[in-house]
mmCIF file of C-alpha atoms in Angstrom:
data_model
loop_
_atom_site.group_PDB
_atom_site.id
_atom_site.type_symbol
_atom_site.label_atom_id
_atom_site.label_comp_id
_atom_site.label_asym_id
_atom_site.label_seq_id
_atom_site.Cartn_x
_atom_site.Cartn_y
_atom_site.Cartn_z
ATOM 1 C CA MET A 27 -69.430 37.138 69.941
ATOM 2 C CA MET A 28 -69.333 35.759 66.681
ATOM 3 C CA ILE A 29 -66.086 34.011 65.438
ATOM 4 C CA ILE A 30 -65.504 33.791 62.260
ATOM 5 C CA GLY A 31 -62.731 31.924 60.783
ATOM 6 C CA LEU A 32 -60.878 33.799 57.508
ATOM 7 C CA THR A 33 -58.616 31.401 55.383
ATOM 8 C CA GLY A 34 -57.277 31.090 51.873
ATOM 9 C CA SER A 35 -54.879 29.558 49.956
ATOM 10 C CA ILE A 36 -51.381 30.944 49.283
ATOM 11 C CA GLY A 37 -51.278 33.841 47.446
ATOM 12 C CA MET A 38 -55.026 34.424 47.153
ATOM 13 C CA GLY A 39 -55.141 37.938 49.164
ATOM 14 C CA LYS A 40 -55.847 36.432 52.878
ATOM 15 C CA SER A 41 -53.602 39.010 54.443
ATOM 16 C CA THR A 42 -55.056 42.026 52.720
ATOM 17 C CA THR A 43 -58.655 40.932 53.670
ATOM 18 C CA ALA A 44 -57.732 40.371 57.292
ATOM 19 C CA ALA A 45 -56.207 43.873 57.113
ATOM 20 C CA MET A 46 -59.538 45.125 55.903
ATOM 21 C CA PHE A 47 -61.705 43.591 58.543
ATOM 22 C CA ARG A 48 -59.379 45.136 61.211
ATOM 23 C CA GLU A 49 -60.010 48.609 59.433
ATOM 24 C CA ALA A 50 -63.422 47.974 59.858
ATOM 25 C CA GLY A 51 -62.991 48.042 63.498
ATOM 26 C CA ILE A 52 -63.330 43.805 63.840
ATOM 27 C CA PRO A 53 -60.397 42.255 66.093
ATOM 28 C CA VAL A 54 -58.382 39.971 63.916
ATOM 29 C CA TYR A 55 -56.519 37.288 65.299
ATOM 30 C CA ASP A 56 -53.086 36.608 63.122
ATOM 31 C CA ALA A 57 -52.026 33.037 63.692
ATOM 32 C CA ASP A 58 -48.865 33.628 61.182
ATOM 33 C CA ALA A 59 -48.003 36.707 63.204
ATOM 34 C CA ALA A 60 -48.389 34.498 66.624
ATOM 35 C CA VAL A 61 -46.085 32.162 65.331
ATOM 36 C CA ALA A 62 -43.481 34.379 64.253
ATOM 37 C CA ASP A 63 -43.710 35.844 67.771
ATOM 38 C CA LEU A 64 -43.079 32.253 69.082
ATOM 39 C CA TYR A 65 -40.024 31.823 66.844
ATOM 40 C CA VAL A 66 -38.063 35.145 67.864
ATOM 41 C CA LYS A 67 -35.075 34.879 70.565
ATOM 42 C CA GLY A 68 -36.821 34.282 73.799
ATOM 43 C CA GLY A 69 -40.181 33.103 72.178
ATOM 44 C CA ALA A 70 -41.955 30.111 73.548
ATOM 45 C CA ALA A 71 -41.264 27.682 70.846
ATOM 46 C CA VAL A 72 -37.422 28.351 70.546
ATOM 47 C CA GLU A 73 -36.404 25.625 73.212
ATOM 48 C CA PRO A 74 -39.153 23.022 72.426
ATOM 49 C CA LEU A 75 -38.368 23.079 68.548
ATOM 50 C CA GLU A 76 -34.266 22.984 69.145
ATOM 51 C CA ALA A 77 -35.243 19.913 70.951
ATOM 52 C CA ALA A 78 -37.446 18.124 68.260
ATOM 53 C CA PHE A 79 -35.290 19.411 65.735
ATOM 54 C CA PRO A 80 -31.386 19.960 66.606
ATOM 55 C CA GLY A 81 -29.621 22.607 64.563
ATOM 56 C CA VAL A 82 -32.814 24.833 63.718
ATOM 57 C CA THR A 83 -32.324 27.757 65.869
ATOM 58 C CA ARG A 84 -29.427 30.481 65.646
ATOM 59 C CA ASP A 85 -28.698 33.223 68.061
ATOM 60 C CA GLY A 86 -31.442 32.022 70.162
ATOM 61 C CA ALA A 87 -34.114 32.243 67.648
ATOM 62 C CA VAL A 88 -35.600 29.671 65.115
ATOM 63 C CA ASP A 89 -34.149 29.916 61.871
ATOM 64 C CA ARG A 90 -37.101 29.552 59.700
ATOM 65 C CA GLU A 91 -35.528 28.381 56.368
ATOM 66 C CA ALA A 92 -33.537 25.650 58.227
ATOM 67 C CA LEU A 93 -36.954 24.731 59.943
ATOM 68 C CA ARG A 94 -38.522 24.436 56.713
ATOM 69 C CA GLN A 95 -35.890 22.314 54.982
ATOM 70 C CA ARG A 96 -35.970 19.676 57.984
ATOM 71 C CA VAL A 97 -40.202 19.409 57.389
ATOM 72 C CA LEU A 98 -40.562 20.242 53.651
ATOM 73 C CA GLY A 99 -42.024 16.979 52.420
ATOM 74 C CA ASN A 100 -41.937 15.188 55.455
ATOM 75 C CA ASP A 101 -45.470 14.289 56.889
ATOM 76 C CA GLU A 102 -43.724 12.952 60.004
ATOM 77 C CA ALA A 103 -41.509 16.245 60.829
ATOM 78 C CA MET A 104 -44.593 18.354 59.985
ATOM 79 C CA ALA A 105 -46.581 16.188 62.431
ATOM 80 C CA LYS A 106 -44.097 16.956 65.204
ATOM 81 C CA LEU A 107 -43.621 20.401 64.400
ATOM 82 C CA ASN A 108 -47.398 21.098 64.855
ATOM 83 C CA ALA A 109 -47.488 19.108 68.092
ATOM 84 C CA VAL A 110 -45.147 21.784 69.083
ATOM 85 C CA VAL A 111 -46.462 24.867 67.695
ATOM 86 C CA HIS A 112 -50.545 24.447 67.741
ATOM 87 C CA PRO A 113 -50.683 24.323 71.516
ATOM 88 C CA LEU A 114 -48.613 27.299 72.059
ATOM 89 C CA VAL A 115 -50.457 29.389 69.468
ATOM 90 C CA GLY A 116 -53.836 27.981 71.122
ATOM 91 C CA LYS A 117 -52.679 29.540 74.612
ATOM 92 C CA ASP A 118 -52.168 32.783 72.799
ATOM 93 C CA ARG A 119 -55.300 32.745 71.295
ATOM 94 C CA ILE A 120 -57.017 32.293 74.369
ATOM 95 C CA GLY A 121 -55.693 35.740 75.453
ATOM 96 C CA PHE A 122 -57.044 37.644 72.272
ATOM 97 C CA PHE A 123 -60.474 36.170 72.903
ATOM 98 C CA GLU A 124 -60.172 37.902 76.416
ATOM 99 C CA ARG A 125 -59.339 41.210 74.978
ATOM 100 C CA ALA A 126 -62.065 41.018 72.812
ATOM 101 C CA LYS A 127 -64.513 40.123 75.061
ATOM 102 C CA ALA A 128 -63.364 43.163 77.684
ATOM 103 C CA ALA A 129 -63.896 45.351 74.603
ATOM 104 C CA ASN A 130 -67.565 44.081 73.810
ATOM 105 C CA ALA A 131 -66.581 43.327 70.544
ATOM 106 C CA ASP A 132 -69.606 41.372 68.646
ATOM 107 C CA ILE A 133 -67.424 39.824 65.879
ATOM 108 C CA VAL A 134 -63.907 38.313 66.011
ATOM 109 C CA VAL A 135 -61.923 37.039 62.800
ATOM 110 C CA LEU A 136 -59.446 34.252 63.168
ATOM 111 C CA ASP A 137 -56.936 34.681 60.457
ATOM 112 C CA ILE A 138 -55.677 30.869 60.039
ATOM 113 C CA PRO A 139 -54.044 30.005 56.970
ATOM 114 C CA LEU A 140 -54.671 26.041 57.413
ATOM 115 C CA LEU A 141 -58.179 26.334 58.913
ATOM 116 C CA PHE A 142 -59.666 23.338 56.905
ATOM 117 C CA GLU A 143 -56.613 21.286 57.063
ATOM 118 C CA THR A 144 -56.411 21.778 60.877
ATOM 119 C CA GLY A 145 -59.893 21.103 61.457
ATOM 120 C CA GLY A 146 -60.209 24.719 62.892
ATOM 121 C CA HIS A 147 -63.279 25.297 60.959
ATOM 122 C CA ALA A 148 -65.326 23.198 63.302
ATOM 123 C CA ASN A 149 -65.068 25.777 65.905
ATOM 124 C CA VAL A 150 -66.159 28.727 64.032
ATOM 125 C CA ASP A 151 -69.464 30.142 63.367
ATOM 126 C CA ALA A 152 -68.615 31.050 59.699
ATOM 127 C CA VAL A 153 -66.101 30.846 57.301
ATOM 128 C CA VAL A 154 -64.728 33.639 54.850
ATOM 129 C CA VAL A 155 -62.787 32.281 52.122
ATOM 130 C CA ALA A 156 -60.172 35.003 50.133
ATOM 131 C CA SER A 157 -60.212 33.634 46.493
ATOM 132 C CA ALA A 158 -58.598 34.574 43.154
ATOM 133 C CA PRO A 159 -58.349 32.879 39.839
ATOM 134 C CA ALA A 160 -55.375 29.934 39.838
ATOM 135 C CA HIS A 161 -53.388 32.004 37.349
ATOM 136 C CA MET A 162 -53.349 35.216 39.424
ATOM 137 C CA GLN A 163 -52.587 33.240 42.447
ATOM 138 C CA ARG A 164 -49.259 31.627 40.778
ATOM 139 C CA GLU A 165 -48.405 35.019 39.508
ATOM 140 C CA ARG A 166 -48.596 36.517 42.791
ATOM 141 C CA VAL A 167 -46.764 33.824 44.682
ATOM 142 C CA LEU A 168 -43.994 33.159 42.154
ATOM 143 C CA ALA A 169 -43.015 37.377 42.307
ATOM 144 C CA ARG A 170 -42.037 36.798 45.605
ATOM 145 C CA GLU A 171 -38.430 36.470 46.604
ATOM 146 C CA GLY A 172 -36.944 32.915 46.305
ATOM 147 C CA MET A 173 -40.350 31.227 45.424
ATOM 148 C CA THR A 174 -40.029 28.597 42.540
ATOM 149 C CA GLU A 175 -42.690 26.583 40.858
ATOM 150 C CA ALA A 176 -41.634 23.545 42.762
ATOM 151 C CA ARG A 177 -41.767 24.930 46.221
ATOM 152 C CA LEU A 178 -45.215 26.260 44.981
ATOM 153 C CA ASP A 179 -46.709 23.137 43.978
ATOM 154 C CA ASP A 180 -45.598 21.500 47.148
ATOM 155 C CA ILE A 181 -47.196 24.233 49.079
ATOM 156 C CA LEU A 182 -50.342 23.738 47.272
ATOM 157 C CA LYS A 183 -50.389 19.756 47.569
ATOM 158 C CA ARG A 184 -50.622 20.465 51.583
ATOM 159 C CA GLN A 185 -53.590 23.064 51.210
ATOM 160 C CA THR A 186 -56.987 22.098 50.727
ATOM 161 C CA PRO A 187 -57.933 23.140 46.974
ATOM 162 C CA ASP A 188 -59.557 26.606 46.836
ATOM 163 C CA ALA A 189 -62.675 25.137 45.071
ATOM 164 C CA GLU A 190 -63.406 23.101 48.151
ATOM 165 C CA LYS A 191 -62.619 25.872 50.305
ATOM 166 C CA ARG A 192 -65.120 27.985 48.415
ATOM 167 C CA ALA A 193 -67.586 25.266 48.473
ATOM 168 C CA ARG A 194 -67.623 24.759 52.495
ATOM 169 C CA ALA A 195 -67.211 28.404 53.186
ATOM 170 C CA GLN A 196 -70.288 30.835 53.829
ATOM 171 C CA PHE A 197 -68.700 33.851 52.520
ATOM 172 C CA VAL A 198 -66.167 34.502 49.629
ATOM 173 C CA VAL A 199 -64.191 37.496 49.074
ATOM 174 C CA ASP A 200 -63.037 37.967 45.455
ATOM 175 C CA THR A 201 -59.519 39.541 45.397
ATOM 176 C CA SER A 202 -58.857 39.522 41.852
ATOM 177 C CA GLN A 203 -60.894 42.892 41.189
ATOM 178 C CA GLY A 204 -59.254 45.389 43.396
ATOM 179 C CA LEU A 205 -58.991 46.789 46.582
ATOM 180 C CA ASP A 206 -62.130 48.844 46.549
ATOM 181 C CA HIS A 207 -63.902 45.692 45.197
ATOM 182 C CA ALA A 208 -62.623 43.657 48.134
ATOM 183 C CA ARG A 209 -63.182 46.186 50.747
ATOM 184 C CA ALA A 210 -66.728 46.646 49.739
ATOM 185 C CA GLN A 211 -67.372 42.580 49.925
ATOM 186 C CA VAL A 212 -65.763 42.914 53.547
ATOM 187 C CA ARG A 213 -68.127 45.530 54.787
ATOM 188 C CA GLU A 214 -71.062 43.775 53.208
ATOM 189 C CA ILE A 215 -70.055 40.567 55.105
ATOM 190 C CA ILE A 216 -69.953 42.377 58.263
ATOM 191 C CA ALA A 217 -73.222 43.804 57.828
ATOM 192 C CA VAL A 218 -74.970 40.467 56.907
ATOM 193 C CA LEU A 219 -73.162 39.071 60.091
ATOM 194 C CA ARG A 220 -74.695 41.652 62.018
ATOM 195 C CA ASP A 221 -78.525 41.558 60.544
ATOM 196 C CA PRO A 222 -80.415 38.729 61.960
ATOM 197 C CA LEU A 223 -82.613 38.223 59.234
ATOM 198 C CA ARG A 224 -79.707 37.948 56.927
ATOM 199 C CA ARG A 225 -77.226 36.029 58.585
ATOM 200 C CA PRO A 226 -76.639 32.768 57.191
ATOM 201 C CA ALA A 227 -77.348 29.250 59.159
ATOM 202 C CA ARG A 228 -74.415 27.951 60.760
ATOM 203 C CA VAL A 229 -73.174 25.257 58.128
ATOM 204 C CA VAL A 230 -69.812 24.473 59.775
ATOM 205 C CA GLU A 231 -70.941 21.630 62.123
ATOM 206 C CA PRO A 232 -68.349 20.759 65.000
ATOM 207 C CA LYS A 233 -66.940 17.644 65.090
#
């Protein structure tokens, strides 16, 4: 079973690209959705995050905005957050792999926003990056409710630059030319991965 890491900076169309892999019958693990499940009432991250950051929960669930305010621009707080969340996500991911194996999947996709930043690229067989021009990225993100230039700039400072991601990936999906164009790229990536004569050598070496 080939493990493909899908990533992309904020506003680059990663989630839309993940949906296209899913539409093509490829199991996709959504790390953001897994984290969201950990934050809801009764979620596994609620109690440990309240212990680490008193006051960030409300009505038995994590208040994501309150948590964001506590860790924004604070590397030590971010490391503390990751120390709580990452092991829980890892446990959830094991269940995903077990289900995919039982379904005889030949390819799975891990949709991970911070794939390079967390070193997760070392654990996949190939990387797919969703990308678009910087001006389009900013337009998309600033159209979101509550987003500001300052907040976007802070997010981008914490993400590997798009140019570096594209250079380190085996595949790039250009999301700037419409859904049909992106969907065709996804189909071609799947075809290449399933063809031993066209499949690229694994260039993401484990640490």
